[in-house]
Structure formats: structure tokens, C-alpha cells
mmCIF file of N, CA and C in Angstrom:
data_model
loop_
_atom_site.group_PDB
_atom_site.id
_atom_site.type_symbol
_atom_site.label_atom_id
_atom_site.label_comp_id
_atom_site.label_asym_id
_atom_site.label_seq_id
_atom_site.Cartn_x
_atom_site.Cartn_y
_atom_site.Cartn_z
ATOM 1 N N ASP A 1 27.706 2.802 -11.961
ATOM 2 C CA ASP A 1 26.388 3.337 -12.114
ATOM 3 C C ASP A 1 26.394 4.882 -12.322
ATOM 4 N N TRP A 2 26.111 5.042 -13.528
ATOM 5 C CA TRP A 2 26.160 6.357 -14.158
ATOM 6 C C TRP A 2 25.259 7.322 -13.426
ATOM 7 N N TRP A 3 24.094 7.103 -12.744
ATOM 8 C CA TRP A 3 23.257 7.907 -12.005
ATOM 9 C C TRP A 3 24.159 8.382 -10.734
ATOM 10 N N GLY A 4 24.620 7.269 -10.321
ATOM 11 C CA GLY A 4 25.591 7.490 -8.970
ATOM 12 C C GLY A 4 26.639 8.684 -9.237
ATOM 13 N N LEU A 5 27.317 8.420 -10.296
ATOM 14 C CA LEU A 5 28.405 9.203 -10.648
ATOM 15 C C LEU A 5 27.810 10.596 -10.891
ATOM 16 N N GLY A 6 26.742 10.823 -11.599
ATOM 17 C CA GLY A 6 26.041 12.076 -11.709
ATOM 18 C C GLY A 6 25.607 12.725 -10.478
ATOM 19 N N VAL A 7 25.173 12.057 -9.426
ATOM 20 C CA VAL A 7 24.776 12.573 -8.179
ATOM 21 C C VAL A 7 26.040 13.023 -7.434
ATOM 22 N N VAL A 8 27.223 12.127 -7.434
ATOM 23 C CA VAL A 8 28.330 12.671 -6.885
ATOM 24 C C VAL A 8 28.910 14.077 -7.615
ATOM 25 N N MET A 9 29.125 14.017 -8.852
ATOM 26 C CA MET A 9 29.294 15.163 -9.582
ATOM 27 C C MET A 9 28.730 16.317 -9.515
ATOM 28 N N TYR A 10 27.410 16.134 -9.143
ATOM 29 C CA TYR A 10 26.493 17.146 -8.995
ATOM 30 C C TYR A 10 26.830 17.926 -7.627
ATOM 31 N N GLU A 11 26.959 17.015 -6.789
ATOM 32 C CA GLU A 11 27.217 17.611 -5.348
ATOM 33 C C GLU A 11 28.728 18.320 -5.617
ATOM 34 N N MET A 12 29.669 17.716 -6.049
ATOM 35 C CA MET A 12 30.996 18.369 -6.233
ATOM 36 C C MET A 12 30.917 19.723 -6.838
ATOM 37 N N MET A 13 30.076 19.933 -7.978
ATOM 38 C CA MET A 13 29.999 20.933 -8.710
ATOM 39 C C MET A 13 28.880 22.051 -8.062
ATOM 40 N N CYS A 14 27.979 21.635 -7.384
ATOM 41 C CA CYS A 14 27.050 22.515 -7.050
ATOM 42 C C CYS A 14 27.128 22.830 -5.464
ATOM 43 N N GLY A 15 27.685 21.815 -4.715
ATOM 44 C CA GLY A 15 27.681 22.285 -3.354
ATOM 45 C C GLY A 15 26.618 21.585 -2.724
ATOM 46 N N ARG A 16 25.582 20.907 -3.357
ATOM 47 C CA ARG A 16 24.443 20.282 -2.724
ATOM 48 C C ARG A 16 23.998 19.222 -3.461
ATOM 49 N N LEU A 17 23.333 18.200 -2.848
ATOM 50 C CA LEU A 17 22.578 17.236 -3.652
ATOM 51 C C LEU A 17 21.541 17.513 -4.710
ATOM 52 N N PRO A 18 21.359 16.790 -5.868
ATOM 53 C CA PRO A 18 20.494 17.358 -6.674
ATOM 54 C C PRO A 18 18.977 17.042 -6.216
ATOM 55 N N PHE A 19 18.707 16.166 -5.223
ATOM 56 C CA PHE A 19 17.342 16.151 -4.523
ATOM 57 C C PHE A 19 17.678 15.897 -3.176
ATOM 58 N N TYR A 20 16.771 16.437 -2.220
ATOM 59 C CA TYR A 20 17.056 16.241 -1.054
ATOM 60 C C TYR A 20 15.730 16.383 0.037
ATOM 61 N N ASN A 21 15.504 15.573 0.910
ATOM 62 C CA ASN A 21 14.573 15.671 1.697
ATOM 63 C C ASN A 21 14.773 14.765 2.855
ATOM 64 N N GLN A 22 14.435 15.149 4.190
ATOM 65 C CA GLN A 22 14.734 14.224 5.199
ATOM 66 C C GLN A 22 13.807 13.172 5.417
ATOM 67 N N ASP A 23 12.762 13.098 4.874
ATOM 68 C CA ASP A 23 11.735 12.204 4.725
ATOM 69 C C ASP A 23 12.107 11.335 3.459
ATOM 70 N N HIS A 24 12.583 10.095 3.685
ATOM 71 C CA HIS A 24 12.788 9.257 2.502
ATOM 72 C C HIS A 24 11.788 9.045 1.628
ATOM 73 N N GLU A 25 10.430 8.805 2.116
ATOM 74 C CA GLU A 25 9.357 8.623 0.918
ATOM 75 C C GLU A 25 9.338 9.969 0.130
ATOM 76 N N ARG A 26 9.482 11.049 0.596
ATOM 77 C CA ARG A 26 9.342 12.348 -0.194
ATOM 78 C C ARG A 26 10.552 12.502 -0.945
ATOM 79 N N LEU A 27 11.810 11.977 -0.446
ATOM 80 C CA LEU A 27 12.909 11.879 -1.292
ATOM 81 C C LEU A 27 12.901 11.119 -2.665
ATOM 82 N N PHE A 28 12.382 10.109 -2.420
ATOM 83 C CA PHE A 28 12.039 9.101 -3.564
ATOM 84 C C PHE A 28 10.950 9.713 -4.504
ATOM 85 N N GLU A 29 10.000 10.575 -4.087
ATOM 86 C CA GLU A 29 9.049 11.201 -4.940
ATOM 87 C C GLU A 29 9.721 12.363 -5.889
ATOM 88 N N LEU A 30 10.679 13.041 -5.045
ATOM 89 C CA LEU A 30 11.550 14.076 -5.787
ATOM 90 C C LEU A 30 12.156 13.521 -6.822
ATOM 91 N N ILE A 31 12.970 12.369 -6.567
ATOM 92 C CA ILE A 31 13.877 11.774 -7.532
ATOM 93 C C ILE A 31 13.014 11.261 -8.766
ATOM 94 N N LEU A 32 11.936 10.733 -8.543
ATOM 95 C CA LEU A 32 11.015 10.270 -9.704
ATOM 96 C C LEU A 32 10.349 11.565 -10.333
ATOM 97 N N MET A 33 9.920 12.402 -9.784
ATOM 98 C CA MET A 33 9.032 13.362 -10.420
ATOM 99 C C MET A 33 9.673 14.712 -10.725
ATOM 100 N N GLU A 34 10.597 15.437 -9.753
ATOM 101 C CA GLU A 34 11.173 16.771 -10.052
ATOM 102 C C GLU A 34 12.164 16.848 -10.986
ATOM 103 N N GLU A 35 12.070 18.044 -11.689
ATOM 104 C CA GLU A 35 13.334 18.299 -12.719
ATOM 105 C C GLU A 35 14.550 18.811 -11.962
ATOM 106 N N ILE A 36 15.562 18.407 -12.369
ATOM 107 C CA ILE A 36 16.751 19.010 -11.711
ATOM 108 C C ILE A 36 17.080 20.401 -12.022
ATOM 109 N N ARG A 37 17.535 21.131 -11.105
ATOM 110 C CA ARG A 37 17.631 22.532 -11.380
ATOM 111 C C ARG A 37 19.270 22.786 -11.085
ATOM 112 N N PHE A 38 19.766 23.568 -11.949
ATOM 113 C CA PHE A 38 21.198 23.897 -12.013
ATOM 114 C C PHE A 38 21.536 25.345 -11.634
ATOM 115 N N PRO A 39 22.658 25.566 -10.923
ATOM 116 C CA PRO A 39 23.009 26.939 -10.773
ATOM 117 C C PRO A 39 23.368 27.666 -11.933
ATOM 118 N N ARG A 40 23.268 28.988 -12.115
ATOM 119 C CA ARG A 40 23.485 29.565 -13.397
ATOM 120 C C ARG A 40 25.138 29.686 -13.435
ATOM 121 N N THR A 41 25.721 29.531 -12.392
ATOM 122 C CA THR A 41 27.131 29.515 -12.538
ATOM 123 C C THR A 41 27.736 28.211 -13.289
ATOM 124 N N LEU A 42 27.141 27.375 -13.475
ATOM 125 C CA LEU A 42 27.435 26.064 -14.105
ATOM 126 C C LEU A 42 27.644 26.351 -15.593
ATOM 127 N N SER A 43 28.758 25.755 -16.169
ATOM 128 C CA SER A 43 29.062 25.793 -17.548
ATOM 129 C C SER A 43 27.950 25.026 -18.488
ATOM 130 N N PRO A 44 27.794 25.333 -19.611
ATOM 131 C CA PRO A 44 26.783 24.582 -20.498
ATOM 132 C C PRO A 44 27.282 23.166 -20.535
ATOM 133 N N GLU A 45 28.591 23.061 -20.741
ATOM 134 C CA GLU A 45 29.147 21.604 -20.653
ATOM 135 C C GLU A 45 28.959 20.722 -19.468
ATOM 136 N N ALA A 46 29.008 21.459 -18.275
ATOM 137 C CA ALA A 46 28.641 20.697 -17.018
ATOM 138 C C ALA A 46 27.286 20.468 -16.868
ATOM 139 N N LYS A 47 26.314 21.321 -17.107
ATOM 140 C CA LYS A 47 24.940 21.059 -17.343
ATOM 141 C C LYS A 47 24.609 19.938 -18.217
ATOM 142 N N SER A 48 25.237 20.190 -19.180
ATOM 143 C CA SER A 48 24.832 18.757 -20.173
ATOM 144 C C SER A 48 25.403 17.515 -19.807
ATOM 145 N N LEU A 49 26.486 17.525 -19.129
ATOM 146 C CA LEU A 49 27.104 16.236 -18.756
ATOM 147 C C LEU A 49 26.138 15.601 -17.546
ATOM 148 N N LEU A 50 25.746 16.526 -16.574
ATOM 149 C CA LEU A 50 25.001 16.160 -15.226
ATOM 150 C C LEU A 50 23.718 15.915 -15.823
ATOM 151 N N ALA A 51 23.099 16.494 -16.736
ATOM 152 C CA ALA A 51 21.560 16.483 -17.188
ATOM 153 C C ALA A 51 21.633 14.987 -17.823
ATOM 154 N N GLY A 52 22.603 14.604 -18.580
ATOM 155 C CA GLY A 52 22.702 13.417 -19.254
ATOM 156 C C GLY A 52 22.864 12.253 -18.203
ATOM 157 N N LEU A 53 23.740 12.335 -17.242
ATOM 158 C CA LEU A 53 24.018 11.262 -16.158
ATOM 159 C C LEU A 53 22.750 11.125 -15.160
ATOM 160 N N LEU A 54 21.880 12.183 -15.170
ATOM 161 C CA LEU A 54 20.855 12.067 -14.133
ATOM 162 C C LEU A 54 19.501 12.002 -14.924
ATOM 163 N N LYS A 55 19.645 11.397 -16.108
ATOM 164 C CA LYS A 55 18.197 11.208 -16.889
ATOM 165 C C LYS A 55 17.467 10.103 -16.083
ATOM 166 N N LYS A 56 16.281 10.255 -15.840
ATOM 167 C CA LYS A 56 15.526 9.213 -15.015
ATOM 168 C C LYS A 56 15.339 7.947 -15.812
ATOM 169 N N ASP A 57 15.247 8.017 -17.009
ATOM 170 C CA ASP A 57 15.134 6.871 -17.761
ATOM 171 C C ASP A 57 16.669 6.211 -18.271
ATOM 172 N N PRO A 58 16.822 4.942 -17.402
ATOM 173 C CA PRO A 58 18.236 4.419 -17.664
ATOM 174 C C PRO A 58 18.631 4.303 -19.039
ATOM 175 N N LYS A 59 17.552 3.915 -20.047
ATOM 176 C CA LYS A 59 17.907 3.706 -21.370
ATOM 177 C C LYS A 59 18.312 4.967 -22.117
ATOM 178 N N GLN A 60 17.922 6.250 -21.516
ATOM 179 C CA GLN A 60 18.238 7.475 -22.209
ATOM 180 C C GLN A 60 19.528 8.150 -21.520
ATOM 181 N N ARG A 61 19.785 7.558 -20.354
ATOM 182 C CA ARG A 61 20.868 8.153 -19.552
ATOM 183 C C ARG A 61 22.332 8.038 -20.408
ATOM 184 N N LEU A 62 23.027 9.104 -20.255
ATOM 185 C CA LEU A 62 24.385 9.074 -20.732
ATOM 186 C C LEU A 62 25.278 7.980 -20.041
ATOM 187 N N GLY A 63 25.830 7.107 -21.113
ATOM 188 C CA GLY A 63 26.457 5.898 -20.757
ATOM 189 C C GLY A 63 25.453 4.661 -20.522
ATOM 190 N N GLY A 64 24.319 4.821 -20.814
ATOM 191 C CA GLY A 64 23.414 3.737 -20.759
ATOM 192 C C GLY A 64 23.192 2.876 -22.081
ATOM 193 N N GLY A 65 23.849 3.405 -23.118
ATOM 194 C CA GLY A 65 23.734 2.760 -24.422
ATOM 195 C C GLY A 65 24.781 1.787 -24.466
ATOM 196 N N PRO A 66 24.904 1.064 -25.737
ATOM 197 C CA PRO A 66 25.845 0.036 -25.897
ATOM 198 C C PRO A 66 27.438 0.404 -25.918
ATOM 199 N N SER A 67 27.592 1.801 -26.023
ATOM 200 C CA SER A 67 28.873 2.380 -25.925
ATOM 201 C C SER A 67 29.431 2.547 -24.336
ATOM 202 N N ASP A 68 28.524 2.564 -23.300
ATOM 203 C CA ASP A 68 28.704 2.490 -22.131
ATOM 204 C C ASP A 68 29.659 3.820 -21.775
ATOM 205 N N ALA A 69 31.023 3.491 -21.243
ATOM 206 C CA ALA A 69 31.775 4.483 -20.585
ATOM 207 C C ALA A 69 32.326 5.398 -21.544
ATOM 208 N N LYS A 70 32.561 4.719 -22.821
ATOM 209 C CA LYS A 70 33.048 5.554 -24.177
ATOM 210 C C LYS A 70 32.131 6.787 -24.310
ATOM 211 N N GLU A 71 30.760 6.632 -24.069
ATOM 212 C CA GLU A 71 29.778 7.617 -24.418
ATOM 213 C C GLU A 71 30.164 8.844 -23.368
ATOM 214 N N VAL A 72 30.214 8.484 -22.202
ATOM 215 C CA VAL A 72 30.749 9.547 -21.035
ATOM 216 C C VAL A 72 31.924 10.172 -21.417
ATOM 217 N N MET A 73 32.893 9.281 -21.555
ATOM 218 C CA MET A 73 34.298 9.975 -21.836
ATOM 219 C C MET A 73 34.367 10.787 -23.031
ATOM 220 N N GLU A 74 33.711 10.535 -24.082
ATOM 221 C CA GLU A 74 33.485 11.427 -25.312
ATOM 222 C C GLU A 74 32.662 12.657 -25.081
ATOM 223 N N HIS A 75 32.026 12.835 -23.882
ATOM 224 C CA HIS A 75 31.285 14.176 -23.710
ATOM 225 C C HIS A 75 31.958 15.375 -23.792
ATOM 226 N N ARG A 76 31.691 16.408 -24.257
ATOM 227 C CA ARG A 76 32.317 17.587 -24.557
ATOM 228 C C ARG A 76 32.834 18.221 -23.105
ATOM 229 N N PHE A 77 32.258 17.913 -22.151
ATOM 230 C CA PHE A 77 32.686 18.303 -20.797
ATOM 231 C C PHE A 77 34.126 17.816 -20.600
ATOM 232 N N PHE A 78 34.428 16.652 -21.115
ATOM 233 C CA PHE A 78 35.795 15.925 -20.889
ATOM 234 C C PHE A 78 36.812 16.206 -22.005
ATOM 235 N N LEU A 79 36.363 17.005 -23.038
ATOM 236 C CA LEU A 79 37.228 17.423 -24.091
ATOM 237 C C LEU A 79 38.621 17.438 -23.920
ATOM 238 N N SER A 80 38.981 18.243 -22.803
ATOM 239 C CA SER A 80 40.387 18.393 -22.510
ATOM 240 C C SER A 80 41.257 17.342 -21.930
ATOM 241 N N ILE A 81 40.583 16.258 -21.677
ATOM 242 C CA ILE A 81 41.062 15.076 -20.892
ATOM 243 C C ILE A 81 41.707 14.094 -22.016
ATOM 244 N N ASN A 82 42.922 13.775 -21.702
ATOM 245 C CA ASN A 82 43.594 12.778 -22.364
ATOM 246 C C ASN A 82 43.375 11.403 -21.667
ATOM 247 N N TRP A 83 42.461 10.591 -22.153
ATOM 248 C CA TRP A 83 42.010 9.422 -21.411
ATOM 249 C C TRP A 83 43.248 8.356 -21.410
ATOM 250 N N GLN A 84 44.247 8.347 -22.488
ATOM 251 C CA GLN A 84 45.365 7.467 -22.542
ATOM 252 C C GLN A 84 46.252 7.927 -21.383
ATOM 253 N N ASP A 85 46.442 9.031 -21.116
ATOM 254 C CA ASP A 85 47.366 9.509 -20.066
ATOM 255 C C ASP A 85 46.504 9.235 -18.714
ATOM 256 N N VAL A 86 45.281 9.237 -18.651
ATOM 257 C CA VAL A 86 44.757 8.888 -17.470
ATOM 258 C C VAL A 86 44.916 7.349 -17.042
ATOM 259 N N VAL A 87 44.798 6.644 -17.960
ATOM 260 C CA VAL A 87 44.865 5.226 -17.972
ATOM 261 C C VAL A 87 46.426 4.871 -17.439
ATOM 262 N N GLN A 88 47.243 5.467 -18.222
ATOM 263 C CA GLN A 88 48.647 5.202 -17.984
ATOM 264 C C GLN A 88 49.376 5.967 -16.615
ATOM 265 N N LYS A 89 48.493 6.655 -15.983
ATOM 266 C CA LYS A 89 48.837 7.464 -14.739
ATOM 267 C C LYS A 89 49.759 8.586 -15.096
ATOM 268 N N LYS A 90 49.784 9.144 -16.135
ATOM 269 C CA LYS A 90 50.738 10.150 -16.542
ATOM 270 C C LYS A 90 50.609 11.596 -15.969
ATOM 271 N N LEU A 91 49.089 11.619 -15.433
ATOM 272 C CA LEU A 91 48.725 13.048 -14.985
ATOM 273 C C LEU A 91 49.251 13.323 -13.621
ATOM 274 N N LEU A 92 49.557 14.573 -13.469
ATOM 275 C CA LEU A 92 50.128 14.966 -12.274
ATOM 276 C C LEU A 92 48.924 15.533 -11.396
ATOM 277 N N PRO A 93 48.791 15.286 -10.038
ATOM 278 C CA PRO A 93 47.523 15.923 -9.340
ATOM 279 C C PRO A 93 47.915 17.411 -9.227
ATOM 280 N N PRO A 94 46.741 17.984 -9.084
ATOM 281 C CA PRO A 94 46.806 19.516 -8.892
ATOM 282 C C PRO A 94 47.354 19.788 -7.516
ATOM 283 N N PHE A 95 47.254 18.905 -6.429
ATOM 284 C CA PHE A 95 47.610 19.213 -5.226
ATOM 285 C C PHE A 95 48.162 17.789 -4.755
ATOM 286 N N LYS A 96 49.423 17.801 -4.254
ATOM 287 C CA LYS A 96 49.759 16.488 -3.667
ATOM 288 C C LYS A 96 50.279 16.691 -2.134
ATOM 289 N N PRO A 97 49.330 16.362 -1.224
ATOM 290 C CA PRO A 97 49.581 16.401 0.275
ATOM 291 C C PRO A 97 50.755 15.748 0.711
ATOM 292 N N GLN A 98 51.296 16.336 1.744
ATOM 293 C CA GLN A 98 52.566 15.999 2.418
ATOM 294 C C GLN A 98 52.144 14.974 3.420
ATOM 295 N N VAL A 99 52.315 13.668 3.338
ATOM 296 C CA VAL A 99 51.981 12.488 4.332
ATOM 297 C C VAL A 99 53.273 11.946 5.025
ATOM 298 N N THR A 100 52.925 11.421 6.199
ATOM 299 C CA THR A 100 54.108 11.000 7.013
ATOM 300 C C THR A 100 54.189 9.478 6.777
ATOM 301 N N SER A 101 53.098 8.698 6.603
ATOM 302 C CA SER A 101 52.849 7.300 6.344
ATOM 303 C C SER A 101 51.521 6.925 5.645
ATOM 304 N N GLU A 102 51.439 5.781 5.185
ATOM 305 C CA GLU A 102 50.171 5.400 4.685
ATOM 306 C C GLU A 102 49.061 5.626 5.384
ATOM 307 N N VAL A 103 49.044 5.686 6.567
ATOM 308 C CA VAL A 103 47.691 5.803 7.552
ATOM 309 C C VAL A 103 47.436 7.259 7.888
ATOM 310 N N ASP A 104 48.343 8.180 7.501
ATOM 311 C CA ASP A 104 48.335 9.616 7.709
ATOM 312 C C ASP A 104 47.053 10.271 7.113
ATOM 313 N N THR A 105 46.087 10.545 7.751
ATOM 314 C CA THR A 105 44.782 11.149 7.449
ATOM 315 C C THR A 105 44.755 12.796 7.609
ATOM 316 N N ARG A 106 45.675 13.328 7.985
ATOM 317 C CA ARG A 106 45.611 14.773 8.110
ATOM 318 C C ARG A 106 45.642 15.466 6.911
#
């Protein structure tokens, strides 16, 4: 679900949800009617990606066309990503935690 990805990425990049209200009815109104606001610190590429993923009309949403994921992967935000390396699990994580077992959650 590209909308869901957009919400998660927005929260990760901006530190808050794109829409929020404790009253669920009001929250749904905000989602349907309000324009998304972006922090000035966000790069143009990040704004473009989030705006595309969070388009209200699913037919206009990034990834909502016949190319699906390819359209998202080709967005300029991901220009430096080698998707073949991602698929082949060749990328090293920026941080690798030291764990003592498979159930270690520290």
C-alpha cells in the first residue's frame, strides 16, 4: 500500500505523522481535506517522493499506475540506490547491533 509507505516515510523523515487528531472523525476529515505540510528542512527529492506517495487519489498516487513498484523505485529520491544490490542483499547496514541471541531485543 503506497499510501501506508508514504505515511511511514513521512513520520521517519519529519518526526510526526502527516495528519493527526485524537478524534478519529476529525482525523479522517484531515486526511481527506487537508494539504500536507512539509518541513523546510526536507530535500526537494524527499518532498516530491512523499507528495507522490500521499496523493489522495489512488490513480494519481506514485506507484498507483501499471508500473507499480518500478515507478517508486525510479523516483529521483532513490537515485543512489542500486536495487539489484538490494535484491541480492549485498548492502551493508549503516549500523549492526551486537546481539547475544535471536530473541535479544536490547
